[in-house]
mmCIF file with all atom_site columns, C-alpha atoms in Angstrom:
data_model
loop_
_atom_site.group_PDB
_atom_site.id
_atom_site.type_symbol
_atom_site.label_atom_id
_atom_site.label_alt_id
_atom_site.label_comp_id
_atom_site.label_asym_id
_atom_site.label_entity_id
_atom_site.label_seq_id
_atom_site.pdbx_PDB_ins_code
_atom_site.Cartn_x
_atom_site.Cartn_y
_atom_site.Cartn_z
_atom_site.occupancy
_atom_site.B_iso_or_equiv
_atom_site.pdbx_formal_charge
_atom_site.auth_seq_id
_atom_site.auth_comp_id
_atom_site.auth_asym_id
_atom_site.auth_atom_id
_atom_site.pdbx_PDB_model_num
ATOM 1   C CA . MET A 1 1   ? 153.907 94.670  118.835 1.00 95.00 ? 1   MET A CA 1
ATOM 2   C CA . LYS A 1 2   ? 155.703 96.390  121.934 1.00 97.00 ? 2   LYS A CA 1
ATOM 3   C CA . VAL A 1 3   ? 154.869 94.519  124.446 1.00 97.00 ? 3   VAL A CA 1
ATOM 4   C CA . LEU A 1 4   ? 156.120 94.943  128.271 1.00 97.00 ? 4   LEU A CA 1
ATOM 5   C CA . THR A 1 5   ? 156.821 92.220  131.005 1.00 97.00 ? 5   THR A CA 1
ATOM 6   C CA . ILE A 1 6   ? 156.601 93.527  134.910 1.00 97.00 ? 6   ILE A CA 1
ATOM 7   C CA . ARG A 1 7   ? 157.620 90.705  137.244 1.00 96.00 ? 7   ARG A CA 1
ATOM 8   C CA . LEU A 1 8   ? 154.490 91.330  139.878 1.00 96.00 ? 8   LEU A CA 1
ATOM 9   C CA . THR A 1 9   ? 156.073 90.335  143.481 1.00 93.00 ? 9   THR A CA 1
ATOM 10  C CA . ALA A 1 10  ? 156.140 90.886  147.427 1.00 91.00 ? 10  ALA A CA 1
ATOM 11  C CA . PRO A 1 11  ? 155.775 89.847  150.910 1.00 91.00 ? 11  PRO A CA 1
ATOM 12  C CA . LEU A 1 12  ? 151.555 89.554  150.007 1.00 93.00 ? 12  LEU A CA 1
ATOM 13  C CA . GLN A 1 13  ? 149.194 89.868  147.282 1.00 94.00 ? 13  GLN A CA 1
ATOM 14  C CA . SER A 1 14  ? 145.301 89.486  146.462 1.00 92.00 ? 14  SER A CA 1
ATOM 15  C CA . TYR A 1 15  ? 143.677 89.919  143.587 1.00 90.00 ? 15  TYR A CA 1
ATOM 16  C CA . GLY A 1 16  ? 140.509 89.853  143.774 1.00 77.00 ? 16  GLY A CA 1
ATOM 17  C CA . GLY A 1 17  ? 138.269 87.086  143.834 1.00 63.00 ? 17  GLY A CA 1
ATOM 18  C CA . THR A 1 18  ? 134.797 85.873  146.385 1.00 56.00 ? 18  THR A CA 1
ATOM 19  C CA . ALA A 1 19  ? 133.759 89.295  147.878 1.00 60.00 ? 19  ALA A CA 1
ATOM 20  C CA . SER A 1 20  ? 131.852 90.084  150.986 1.00 60.00 ? 20  SER A CA 1
ATOM 21  C CA . PHE A 1 21  ? 131.756 91.242  153.605 1.00 60.00 ? 21  PHE A CA 1
ATOM 22  C CA . ASN A 1 22  ? 132.882 89.004  155.896 1.00 72.00 ? 22  ASN A CA 1
ATOM 23  C CA . TYR A 1 23  ? 135.242 87.557  153.748 1.00 73.00 ? 23  TYR A CA 1
ATOM 24  C CA . ARG A 1 24  ? 137.463 88.465  150.913 1.00 81.00 ? 24  ARG A CA 1
ATOM 25  C CA . THR A 1 25  ? 139.146 85.671  148.308 1.00 84.00 ? 25  THR A CA 1
ATOM 26  C CA . THR A 1 26  ? 141.832 85.395  146.569 1.00 90.00 ? 26  THR A CA 1
ATOM 27  C CA . GLY A 1 27  ? 142.413 84.570  143.021 1.00 89.00 ? 27  GLY A CA 1
ATOM 28  C CA . LEU A 1 28  ? 145.748 82.988  143.008 1.00 93.00 ? 28  LEU A CA 1
ATOM 29  C CA . HIS A 1 29  ? 147.113 84.860  139.361 1.00 94.00 ? 29  HIS A CA 1
ATOM 30  C CA . PRO A 1 30  ? 146.754 88.590  138.884 1.00 94.00 ? 30  PRO A CA 1
ATOM 31  C CA . SER A 1 31  ? 143.872 89.713  137.511 1.00 93.00 ? 31  SER A CA 1
ATOM 32  C CA . LYS A 1 32  ? 143.910 91.983  134.388 1.00 94.00 ? 32  LYS A CA 1
ATOM 33  C CA . SER A 1 33  ? 141.715 94.478  135.815 1.00 93.00 ? 33  SER A CA 1
ATOM 34  C CA . ALA A 1 34  ? 144.050 94.388  138.934 1.00 93.00 ? 34  ALA A CA 1
ATOM 35  C CA . VAL A 1 35  ? 146.879 95.365  136.876 1.00 95.00 ? 35  VAL A CA 1
ATOM 36  C CA . ILE A 1 36  ? 144.412 98.184  134.807 1.00 94.00 ? 36  ILE A CA 1
ATOM 37  C CA . GLY A 1 37  ? 144.490 99.255  137.705 1.00 93.00 ? 37  GLY A CA 1
ATOM 38  C CA . MET A 1 38  ? 148.225 100.059 138.739 1.00 95.00 ? 38  MET A CA 1
ATOM 39  C CA . ILE A 1 39  ? 148.840 100.908 135.255 1.00 96.00 ? 39  ILE A CA 1
ATOM 40  C CA . ALA A 1 40  ? 146.776 103.954 135.667 1.00 95.00 ? 40  ALA A CA 1
ATOM 41  C CA . ALA A 1 41  ? 147.370 105.161 139.135 1.00 95.00 ? 41  ALA A CA 1
ATOM 42  C CA . ALA A 1 42  ? 150.972 105.098 137.457 1.00 96.00 ? 42  ALA A CA 1
ATOM 43  C CA . LEU A 1 43  ? 149.651 107.419 134.665 1.00 96.00 ? 43  LEU A CA 1
ATOM 44  C CA . GLY A 1 44  ? 147.975 109.017 137.459 1.00 94.00 ? 44  GLY A CA 1
ATOM 45  C CA . TYR A 1 45  ? 144.796 108.591 136.678 1.00 93.00 ? 45  TYR A CA 1
ATOM 46  C CA . ARG A 1 46  ? 141.797 109.015 138.736 1.00 91.00 ? 46  ARG A CA 1
ATOM 47  C CA . ARG A 1 47  ? 139.785 105.952 139.692 1.00 88.00 ? 47  ARG A CA 1
ATOM 48  C CA . TYR A 1 48  ? 137.157 107.282 137.301 1.00 86.00 ? 48  TYR A CA 1
ATOM 49  C CA . ASP A 1 49  ? 138.531 108.999 134.517 1.00 88.00 ? 49  ASP A CA 1
ATOM 50  C CA . CYS A 1 50  ? 136.946 107.935 131.234 1.00 86.00 ? 50  CYS A CA 1
ATOM 51  C CA . ARG A 1 51  ? 140.753 106.882 130.517 1.00 91.00 ? 51  ARG A CA 1
ATOM 52  C CA . ILE A 1 52  ? 140.967 103.460 132.018 1.00 90.00 ? 52  ILE A CA 1
ATOM 53  C CA . LYS A 1 53  ? 138.514 101.791 129.656 1.00 90.00 ? 53  LYS A CA 1
ATOM 54  C CA . LYS A 1 54  ? 140.974 102.433 126.553 1.00 93.00 ? 54  LYS A CA 1
ATOM 55  C CA . LEU A 1 55  ? 143.492 100.659 128.724 1.00 94.00 ? 55  LEU A CA 1
ATOM 56  C CA . ASN A 1 56  ? 141.461 97.396  128.540 1.00 93.00 ? 56  ASN A CA 1
ATOM 57  C CA . GLN A 1 57  ? 142.712 97.505  124.745 1.00 94.00 ? 57  GLN A CA 1
ATOM 58  C CA . LEU A 1 58  ? 146.326 96.721  126.280 1.00 96.00 ? 58  LEU A CA 1
ATOM 59  C CA . LYS A 1 59  ? 146.612 92.502  125.709 1.00 96.00 ? 59  LYS A CA 1
ATOM 60  C CA . TYR A 1 60  ? 147.625 90.700  128.741 1.00 97.00 ? 60  TYR A CA 1
ATOM 61  C CA . ALA A 1 61  ? 148.856 87.493  129.280 1.00 97.00 ? 61  ALA A CA 1
ATOM 62  C CA . VAL A 1 62  ? 150.459 86.033  133.064 1.00 97.00 ? 62  VAL A CA 1
ATOM 63  C CA . ARG A 1 63  ? 152.891 83.189  133.493 1.00 98.00 ? 63  ARG A CA 1
ATOM 64  C CA . VAL A 1 64  ? 152.257 82.052  137.632 1.00 97.00 ? 64  VAL A CA 1
ATOM 65  C CA . ASP A 1 65  ? 156.653 81.432  138.015 1.00 96.00 ? 65  ASP A CA 1
ATOM 66  C CA . GLN A 1 66  ? 156.059 80.917  141.797 1.00 96.00 ? 66  GLN A CA 1
ATOM 67  C CA . PRO A 1 67  ? 152.405 79.686  142.805 1.00 94.00 ? 67  PRO A CA 1
ATOM 68  C CA . GLY A 1 68  ? 152.836 81.747  146.286 1.00 91.00 ? 68  GLY A CA 1
ATOM 69  C CA . THR A 1 69  ? 150.654 79.667  149.382 1.00 94.00 ? 69  THR A CA 1
ATOM 70  C CA . VAL A 1 70  ? 147.046 81.176  150.277 1.00 93.00 ? 70  VAL A CA 1
ATOM 71  C CA . LEU A 1 71  ? 147.219 83.050  154.087 1.00 92.00 ? 71  LEU A CA 1
ATOM 72  C CA . ARG A 1 72  ? 143.873 83.448  155.818 1.00 89.00 ? 72  ARG A CA 1
ATOM 73  C CA . ASP A 1 73  ? 144.091 86.622  158.361 1.00 87.00 ? 73  ASP A CA 1
ATOM 74  C CA . PHE A 1 74  ? 140.568 88.051  160.640 1.00 82.00 ? 74  PHE A CA 1
ATOM 75  C CA . GLN A 1 75  ? 140.513 91.233  162.079 1.00 79.00 ? 75  GLN A CA 1
ATOM 76  C CA . THR A 1 76  ? 138.129 92.725  164.639 1.00 81.00 ? 76  THR A CA 1
ATOM 77  C CA . VAL A 1 77  ? 136.044 95.377  163.186 1.00 77.00 ? 77  VAL A CA 1
ATOM 78  C CA . GLU A 1 78  ? 133.378 97.772  164.938 1.00 78.00 ? 78  GLU A CA 1
ATOM 79  C CA . TRP A 1 79  ? 129.986 97.237  163.557 1.00 73.00 ? 79  TRP A CA 1
ATOM 80  C CA . LYS A 1 80  ? 127.360 99.502  163.762 1.00 79.00 ? 80  LYS A CA 1
ATOM 81  C CA . TRP A 1 81  ? 123.750 98.768  163.822 1.00 76.00 ? 81  TRP A CA 1
ATOM 82  C CA . THR A 1 82  ? 120.114 99.425  163.859 1.00 84.00 ? 82  THR A CA 1
ATOM 83  C CA . ASN A 1 83  ? 117.459 97.392  165.288 1.00 81.00 ? 83  ASN A CA 1
ATOM 84  C CA . LYS A 1 84  ? 113.860 97.320  163.919 1.00 81.00 ? 84  LYS A CA 1
ATOM 85  C CA . GLU A 1 85  ? 112.779 99.288  166.780 1.00 81.00 ? 85  GLU A CA 1
ATOM 86  C CA . GLY A 1 86  ? 115.320 102.347 165.620 1.00 82.00 ? 86  GLY A CA 1
ATOM 87  C CA . LYS A 1 87  ? 117.494 102.073 168.213 1.00 82.00 ? 87  LYS A CA 1
ATOM 88  C CA . LYS A 1 88  ? 121.677 102.027 167.537 1.00 84.00 ? 88  LYS A CA 1
ATOM 89  C CA . LEU A 1 89  ? 123.067 99.264  168.432 1.00 80.00 ? 89  LEU A CA 1
ATOM 90  C CA . SER A 1 90  ? 126.923 97.987  168.542 1.00 81.00 ? 90  SER A CA 1
ATOM 91  C CA . GLY A 1 91  ? 129.520 95.462  168.395 1.00 77.00 ? 91  GLY A CA 1
ATOM 92  C CA . THR A 1 92  ? 132.076 93.845  166.952 1.00 80.00 ? 92  THR A CA 1
ATOM 93  C CA . LYS A 1 93  ? 132.313 91.655  164.021 1.00 78.00 ? 93  LYS A CA 1
ATOM 94  C CA . LEU A 1 94  ? 135.281 89.153  162.206 1.00 81.00 ? 94  LEU A CA 1
ATOM 95  C CA . THR A 1 95  ? 135.642 89.400  159.208 1.00 84.00 ? 95  THR A CA 1
ATOM 96  C CA . TYR A 1 96  ? 138.738 86.799  156.672 1.00 86.00 ? 96  TYR A CA 1
ATOM 97  C CA . ARG A 1 97  ? 140.780 88.834  154.266 1.00 88.00 ? 97  ARG A CA 1
ATOM 98  C CA . ASP A 1 98  ? 142.693 85.764  152.200 1.00 91.00 ? 98  ASP A CA 1
ATOM 99  C CA . TYR A 1 99  ? 146.232 86.701  150.597 1.00 92.00 ? 99  TYR A CA 1
ATOM 100 C CA . LEU A 1 100 ? 148.783 84.570  148.105 1.00 94.00 ? 100 LEU A CA 1
ATOM 101 C CA . GLN A 1 101 ? 152.557 84.843  149.764 1.00 94.00 ? 101 GLN A CA 1
ATOM 102 C CA . ASP A 1 102 ? 155.784 84.843  148.636 1.00 93.00 ? 102 ASP A CA 1
ATOM 103 C CA . ALA A 1 103 ? 154.547 84.222  144.999 1.00 95.00 ? 103 ALA A CA 1
ATOM 104 C CA . VAL A 1 104 ? 156.153 86.231  141.729 1.00 96.00 ? 104 VAL A CA 1
ATOM 105 C CA . PHE A 1 105 ? 154.019 86.841  138.049 1.00 97.00 ? 105 PHE A CA 1
ATOM 106 C CA . ILE A 1 106 ? 155.464 87.595  135.611 1.00 97.00 ? 106 ILE A CA 1
ATOM 107 C CA . VAL A 1 107 ? 152.960 89.881  134.280 1.00 97.00 ? 107 VAL A CA 1
ATOM 108 C CA . ALA A 1 108 ? 153.234 91.228  129.713 1.00 98.00 ? 108 ALA A CA 1
ATOM 109 C CA . VAL A 1 109 ? 150.943 94.082  127.987 1.00 97.00 ? 109 VAL A CA 1
ATOM 110 C CA . GLY A 1 110 ? 151.287 94.736  124.097 1.00 97.00 ? 110 GLY A CA 1
ATOM 111 C CA . SER A 1 111 ? 149.785 97.156  122.579 1.00 96.00 ? 111 SER A CA 1
ATOM 112 C CA . ASP A 1 112 ? 150.928 98.840  119.104 1.00 96.00 ? 112 ASP A CA 1
ATOM 113 C CA . ASP A 1 113 ? 150.952 102.162 120.069 1.00 96.00 ? 113 ASP A CA 1
ATOM 114 C CA . SER A 1 114 ? 154.404 102.060 121.079 1.00 95.00 ? 114 SER A CA 1
ATOM 115 C CA . ASP A 1 115 ? 153.623 106.081 122.724 1.00 96.00 ? 115 ASP A CA 1
ATOM 116 C CA . LEU A 1 116 ? 151.603 104.111 124.887 1.00 96.00 ? 116 LEU A CA 1
ATOM 117 C CA . MET A 1 117 ? 153.959 101.650 125.892 1.00 96.00 ? 117 MET A CA 1
ATOM 118 C CA . SER A 1 118 ? 156.354 103.478 126.112 1.00 96.00 ? 118 SER A CA 1
ATOM 119 C CA . ARG A 1 119 ? 154.923 105.820 128.712 1.00 97.00 ? 119 ARG A CA 1
ATOM 120 C CA . ILE A 1 120 ? 153.201 103.310 130.480 1.00 97.00 ? 120 ILE A CA 1
ATOM 121 C CA . SER A 1 121 ? 157.314 101.837 130.991 1.00 96.00 ? 121 SER A CA 1
ATOM 122 C CA . TYR A 1 122 ? 158.796 105.621 132.355 1.00 97.00 ? 122 TYR A CA 1
ATOM 123 C CA . ALA A 1 123 ? 155.496 105.920 134.427 1.00 96.00 ? 123 ALA A CA 1
ATOM 124 C CA . LEU A 1 124 ? 156.420 102.396 136.412 1.00 96.00 ? 124 LEU A CA 1
ATOM 125 C CA . LYS A 1 125 ? 158.910 104.066 137.268 1.00 95.00 ? 125 LYS A CA 1
ATOM 126 C CA . HIS A 1 126 ? 158.298 106.345 138.259 1.00 95.00 ? 126 HIS A CA 1
ATOM 127 C CA . PRO A 1 127 ? 154.393 106.365 139.439 1.00 95.00 ? 127 PRO A CA 1
ATOM 128 C CA . ARG A 1 128 ? 152.105 109.158 140.279 1.00 95.00 ? 128 ARG A CA 1
ATOM 129 C CA . PHE A 1 129 ? 150.425 107.740 142.508 1.00 94.00 ? 129 PHE A CA 1
ATOM 130 C CA . SER A 1 130 ? 151.737 104.536 144.799 1.00 92.00 ? 130 SER A CA 1
ATOM 131 C CA . LEU A 1 131 ? 151.290 101.075 144.004 1.00 94.00 ? 131 LEU A CA 1
ATOM 132 C CA . PHE A 1 132 ? 150.103 97.612  145.197 1.00 93.00 ? 132 PHE A CA 1
ATOM 133 C CA . LEU A 1 133 ? 149.448 94.337  144.528 1.00 93.00 ? 133 LEU A CA 1
ATOM 134 C CA . GLY A 1 134 ? 145.758 94.431  144.255 1.00 88.00 ? 134 GLY A CA 1
ATOM 135 C CA . ARG A 1 135 ? 145.083 95.942  147.976 1.00 86.00 ? 135 ARG A CA 1
ATOM 136 C CA . ARG A 1 136 ? 146.120 98.391  149.947 1.00 85.00 ? 136 ARG A CA 1
ATOM 137 C CA . SER A 1 137 ? 148.402 96.239  151.855 1.00 85.00 ? 137 SER A CA 1
ATOM 138 C CA . ASN A 1 138 ? 150.351 95.629  149.346 1.00 90.00 ? 138 ASN A CA 1
ATOM 139 C CA . PRO A 1 139 ? 152.754 97.805  148.309 1.00 90.00 ? 139 PRO A CA 1
ATOM 140 C CA . VAL A 1 140 ? 154.965 96.228  145.721 1.00 90.00 ? 140 VAL A CA 1
ATOM 141 C CA . ALA A 1 141 ? 158.542 95.799  147.291 1.00 85.00 ? 141 ALA A CA 1
ATOM 142 C CA . GLY A 1 142 ? 160.408 98.177  145.962 1.00 85.00 ? 142 GLY A CA 1
ATOM 143 C CA . VAL A 1 143 ? 160.897 99.507  141.921 1.00 89.00 ? 143 VAL A CA 1
ATOM 144 C CA . LEU A 1 144 ? 159.726 96.656  140.008 1.00 92.00 ? 144 LEU A CA 1
ATOM 145 C CA . GLU A 1 145 ? 161.170 95.168  136.965 1.00 93.00 ? 145 GLU A CA 1
ATOM 146 C CA . THR A 1 146 ? 160.427 96.058  133.620 1.00 95.00 ? 146 THR A CA 1
ATOM 147 C CA . ASP A 1 147 ? 161.096 95.187  129.308 1.00 95.00 ? 147 ASP A CA 1
ATOM 148 C CA . LEU A 1 148 ? 160.126 97.035  126.844 1.00 96.00 ? 148 LEU A CA 1
ATOM 149 C CA . SER A 1 149 ? 160.070 94.684  123.954 1.00 95.00 ? 149 SER A CA 1
ATOM 150 C CA . ASP A 1 150 ? 158.816 94.161  120.124 1.00 95.00 ? 150 ASP A CA 1
ATOM 151 C CA . SER A 1 151 ? 157.419 91.022  119.976 1.00 95.00 ? 151 SER A CA 1
ATOM 152 C CA . ILE A 1 152 ? 154.250 89.237  118.396 1.00 95.00 ? 152 ILE A CA 1
ATOM 153 C CA . SER A 1 153 ? 152.459 88.622  121.731 1.00 96.00 ? 153 SER A CA 1
ATOM 154 C CA . PRO A 1 154 ? 152.407 89.272  125.547 1.00 97.00 ? 154 PRO A CA 1
ATOM 155 C CA . LEU A 1 155 ? 151.753 85.358  125.228 1.00 96.00 ? 155 LEU A CA 1
ATOM 156 C CA . GLU A 1 156 ? 155.175 84.568  122.517 1.00 96.00 ? 156 GLU A CA 1
ATOM 157 C CA . THR A 1 157 ? 156.324 86.741  124.737 1.00 97.00 ? 157 THR A CA 1
ATOM 158 C CA . LEU A 1 158 ? 156.153 84.459  127.897 1.00 97.00 ? 158 LEU A CA 1
ATOM 159 C CA . ARG A 1 159 ? 156.592 81.187  126.578 1.00 95.00 ? 159 ARG A CA 1
ATOM 160 C CA . GLU A 1 160 ? 159.935 82.577  125.594 1.00 95.00 ? 160 GLU A CA 1
ATOM 161 C CA . GLU A 1 161 ? 160.644 84.584  128.949 1.00 95.00 ? 161 GLU A CA 1
ATOM 162 C CA . PRO A 1 162 ? 163.085 83.174  130.987 1.00 94.00 ? 162 PRO A CA 1
ATOM 163 C CA . TRP A 1 163 ? 162.016 81.807  134.764 1.00 94.00 ? 163 TRP A CA 1
ATOM 164 C CA . GLN A 1 164 ? 162.458 84.641  137.304 1.00 94.00 ? 164 GLN A CA 1
ATOM 165 C CA . ALA A 1 165 ? 160.763 82.496  140.976 1.00 94.00 ? 165 ALA A CA 1
ATOM 166 C CA . SER A 1 166 ? 163.346 83.509  143.651 1.00 93.00 ? 166 SER A CA 1
ATOM 167 C CA . LEU A 1 167 ? 166.752 82.103  143.803 1.00 93.00 ? 167 LEU A CA 1
ATOM 168 C CA . TRP A 1 168 ? 165.401 79.724  147.090 1.00 92.00 ? 168 TRP A CA 1
ATOM 169 C CA . TYR A 1 169 ? 162.811 78.871  144.845 1.00 92.00 ? 169 TYR A CA 1
ATOM 170 C CA . GLN A 1 170 ? 164.546 77.922  141.874 1.00 91.00 ? 170 GLN A CA 1
ATOM 171 C CA . HIS A 1 171 ? 167.050 75.053  144.166 1.00 91.00 ? 171 HIS A CA 1
ATOM 172 C CA . ARG A 1 172 ? 164.228 74.385  145.705 1.00 89.00 ? 172 ARG A CA 1
ATOM 173 C CA . ASN A 1 173 ? 163.022 72.512  142.208 1.00 86.00 ? 173 ASN A CA 1
ATOM 174 C CA . SER A 1 174 ? 166.497 72.309  140.654 1.00 81.00 ? 174 SER A CA 1
ATOM 175 C CA . SER A 1 175 ? 166.593 68.244  141.323 1.00 79.00 ? 175 SER A CA 1
ATOM 176 C CA . LYS A 1 176 ? 163.842 68.453  138.453 1.00 77.00 ? 176 LYS A CA 1
ATOM 177 C CA . GLU A 1 177 ? 163.976 68.060  134.498 1.00 75.00 ? 177 GLU A CA 1
ATOM 178 C CA . ASP A 1 178 ? 161.719 70.013  133.798 1.00 79.00 ? 178 ASP A CA 1
ATOM 179 C CA . THR A 1 179 ? 159.151 72.845  135.963 1.00 86.00 ? 179 THR A CA 1
ATOM 180 C CA . ARG A 1 180 ? 155.461 73.392  134.603 1.00 90.00 ? 180 ARG A CA 1
ATOM 181 C CA . VAL A 1 181 ? 154.470 76.514  134.306 1.00 94.00 ? 181 VAL A CA 1
ATOM 182 C CA . GLU A 1 182 ? 151.239 78.104  133.570 1.00 95.00 ? 182 GLU A CA 1
ATOM 183 C CA . ILE A 1 183 ? 151.020 81.011  131.035 1.00 96.00 ? 183 ILE A CA 1
ATOM 184 C CA . PHE A 1 184 ? 146.949 82.990  131.365 1.00 96.00 ? 184 PHE A CA 1
ATOM 185 C CA . TYR A 1 185 ? 146.579 85.251  128.551 1.00 96.00 ? 185 TYR A CA 1
ATOM 186 C CA . ASP A 1 186 ? 142.974 87.050  126.320 1.00 95.00 ? 186 ASP A CA 1
ATOM 187 C CA . SER A 1 187 ? 141.980 83.798  124.415 1.00 94.00 ? 187 SER A CA 1
ATOM 188 C CA . SER A 1 188 ? 142.655 86.304  121.538 1.00 93.00 ? 188 SER A CA 1
ATOM 189 C CA . LEU A 1 189 ? 145.803 86.164  121.013 1.00 94.00 ? 189 LEU A CA 1
ATOM 190 C CA . SER A 1 190 ? 145.433 82.331  119.799 1.00 90.00 ? 190 SER A CA 1
ATOM 191 C CA . ASP A 1 191 ? 143.872 79.967  117.592 1.00 87.00 ? 191 ASP A CA 1
ATOM 192 C CA . THR A 1 192 ? 143.875 77.419  119.542 1.00 84.00 ? 192 THR A CA 1
ATOM 193 C CA . ASN A 1 193 ? 142.702 78.077  122.786 1.00 77.00 ? 193 ASN A CA 1
ATOM 194 C CA . LYS A 1 194 ? 142.311 74.931  124.529 1.00 75.00 ? 194 LYS A CA 1
ATOM 195 C CA . TYR A 1 195 ? 141.008 75.505  127.899 1.00 83.00 ? 195 TYR A CA 1
ATOM 196 C CA . VAL A 1 196 ? 138.530 78.442  127.834 1.00 88.00 ? 196 VAL A CA 1
ATOM 197 C CA . LYS A 1 197 ? 136.936 80.449  130.539 1.00 90.00 ? 197 LYS A CA 1
ATOM 198 C CA . VAL A 1 198 ? 134.783 83.753  131.531 1.00 92.00 ? 198 VAL A CA 1
ATOM 199 C CA . VAL A 1 199 ? 136.469 85.802  134.505 1.00 90.00 ? 199 VAL A CA 1
ATOM 200 C CA . LYS A 1 200 ? 134.401 89.171  134.729 1.00 88.00 ? 200 LYS A CA 1
ATOM 201 C CA . ASP A 1 201 ? 137.432 91.105  135.047 1.00 87.00 ? 201 ASP A CA 1
ATOM 202 C CA . GLU A 1 202 ? 137.748 93.546  132.190 1.00 87.00 ? 202 GLU A CA 1
ATOM 203 C CA . VAL A 1 203 ? 137.007 97.753  134.315 1.00 86.00 ? 203 VAL A CA 1
ATOM 204 C CA . ILE A 1 204 ? 133.706 99.353  133.956 1.00 84.00 ? 204 ILE A CA 1
ATOM 205 C CA . SER A 1 205 ? 134.623 101.536 136.532 1.00 81.00 ? 205 SER A CA 1
ATOM 206 C CA . PHE A 1 206 ? 136.985 102.170 139.892 1.00 84.00 ? 206 PHE A CA 1
ATOM 207 C CA . ASP A 1 207 ? 135.215 104.624 141.427 1.00 78.00 ? 207 ASP A CA 1
ATOM 208 C CA . SER A 1 208 ? 134.673 103.466 145.094 1.00 75.00 ? 208 SER A CA 1
ATOM 209 C CA . LYS A 1 209 ? 131.322 104.110 144.607 1.00 77.00 ? 209 LYS A CA 1
ATOM 210 C CA . SER A 1 210 ? 130.042 102.601 141.880 1.00 77.00 ? 210 SER A CA 1
ATOM 211 C CA . ARG A 1 211 ? 132.671 99.665  140.808 1.00 80.00 ? 211 ARG A CA 1
ATOM 212 C CA . GLU A 1 212 ? 131.964 97.267  137.944 1.00 84.00 ? 212 GLU A CA 1
ATOM 213 C CA . TYR A 1 213 ? 133.501 95.219  135.599 1.00 86.00 ? 213 TYR A CA 1
ATOM 214 C CA . GLN A 1 214 ? 132.451 93.079  132.999 1.00 88.00 ? 214 GLN A CA 1
ATOM 215 C CA . SER A 1 215 ? 133.545 89.716  131.447 1.00 90.00 ? 215 SER A CA 1
ATOM 216 C CA . ARG A 1 216 ? 136.031 88.409  129.023 1.00 92.00 ? 216 ARG A CA 1
ATOM 217 C CA . MET A 1 217 ? 137.386 86.250  127.761 1.00 93.00 ? 217 MET A CA 1
ATOM 218 C CA . GLU A 1 218 ? 140.573 83.612  128.468 1.00 94.00 ? 218 GLU A CA 1
ATOM 219 C CA . SER A 1 219 ? 142.566 80.774  128.218 1.00 95.00 ? 219 SER A CA 1
ATOM 220 C CA . SER A 1 220 ? 145.667 78.811  129.226 1.00 94.00 ? 220 SER A CA 1
ATOM 221 C CA . GLU A 1 221 ? 148.665 76.679  129.116 1.00 94.00 ? 221 GLU A CA 1
ATOM 222 C CA . PHE A 1 222 ? 151.637 75.350  130.226 1.00 94.00 ? 222 PHE A CA 1
ATOM 223 C CA . VAL A 1 223 ? 155.468 75.447  129.537 1.00 93.00 ? 223 VAL A CA 1
ATOM 224 C CA . ASN A 1 224 ? 157.856 73.933  130.613 1.00 91.00 ? 224 ASN A CA 1
#
């Protein structure tokens, strides 16, 4: 299997958690759908492109090398509505957005289709569309650091991959004999899953008029 690792870091990142107009949270690690979306953008796929669904077949794992902290931002937006009498009214509303700041993640995606993996690797270095980490307000911090290699699976790759937290964060934790980091991965990558949960994170459509996702099984483990 060909496995591509991608280091995701930026001042701010945000990954679809609970969402409403008033309040949008963030997951604490990149969702598979967010990474699929970034890969699709790099390849030049439009939101409604049917080829996006095929990218769900990529095997996926992500390691939290530097958890970051949650930052909550609020915005004042103009709000327009029509009352029961049919009169048009306007006013302002506060909306809240959560972000992860100073986080570093190592994503690994894999496939037996070596041609596809080579195209993804090239596209992430030469993207057709701009790349973002969860939201348009979160561009990637420069050219992505990637590495394409042969491996058993993305999970095995992240079990062996050197720690890639920021130098200041590594220095802060240098007094510890071991630093534990957590890996989240497709449950199909392991036969000995201890922690399994259902996440609504498999892309059906990115179309802005009808975004839709279905569930997949995700597991996690810690490594030193």
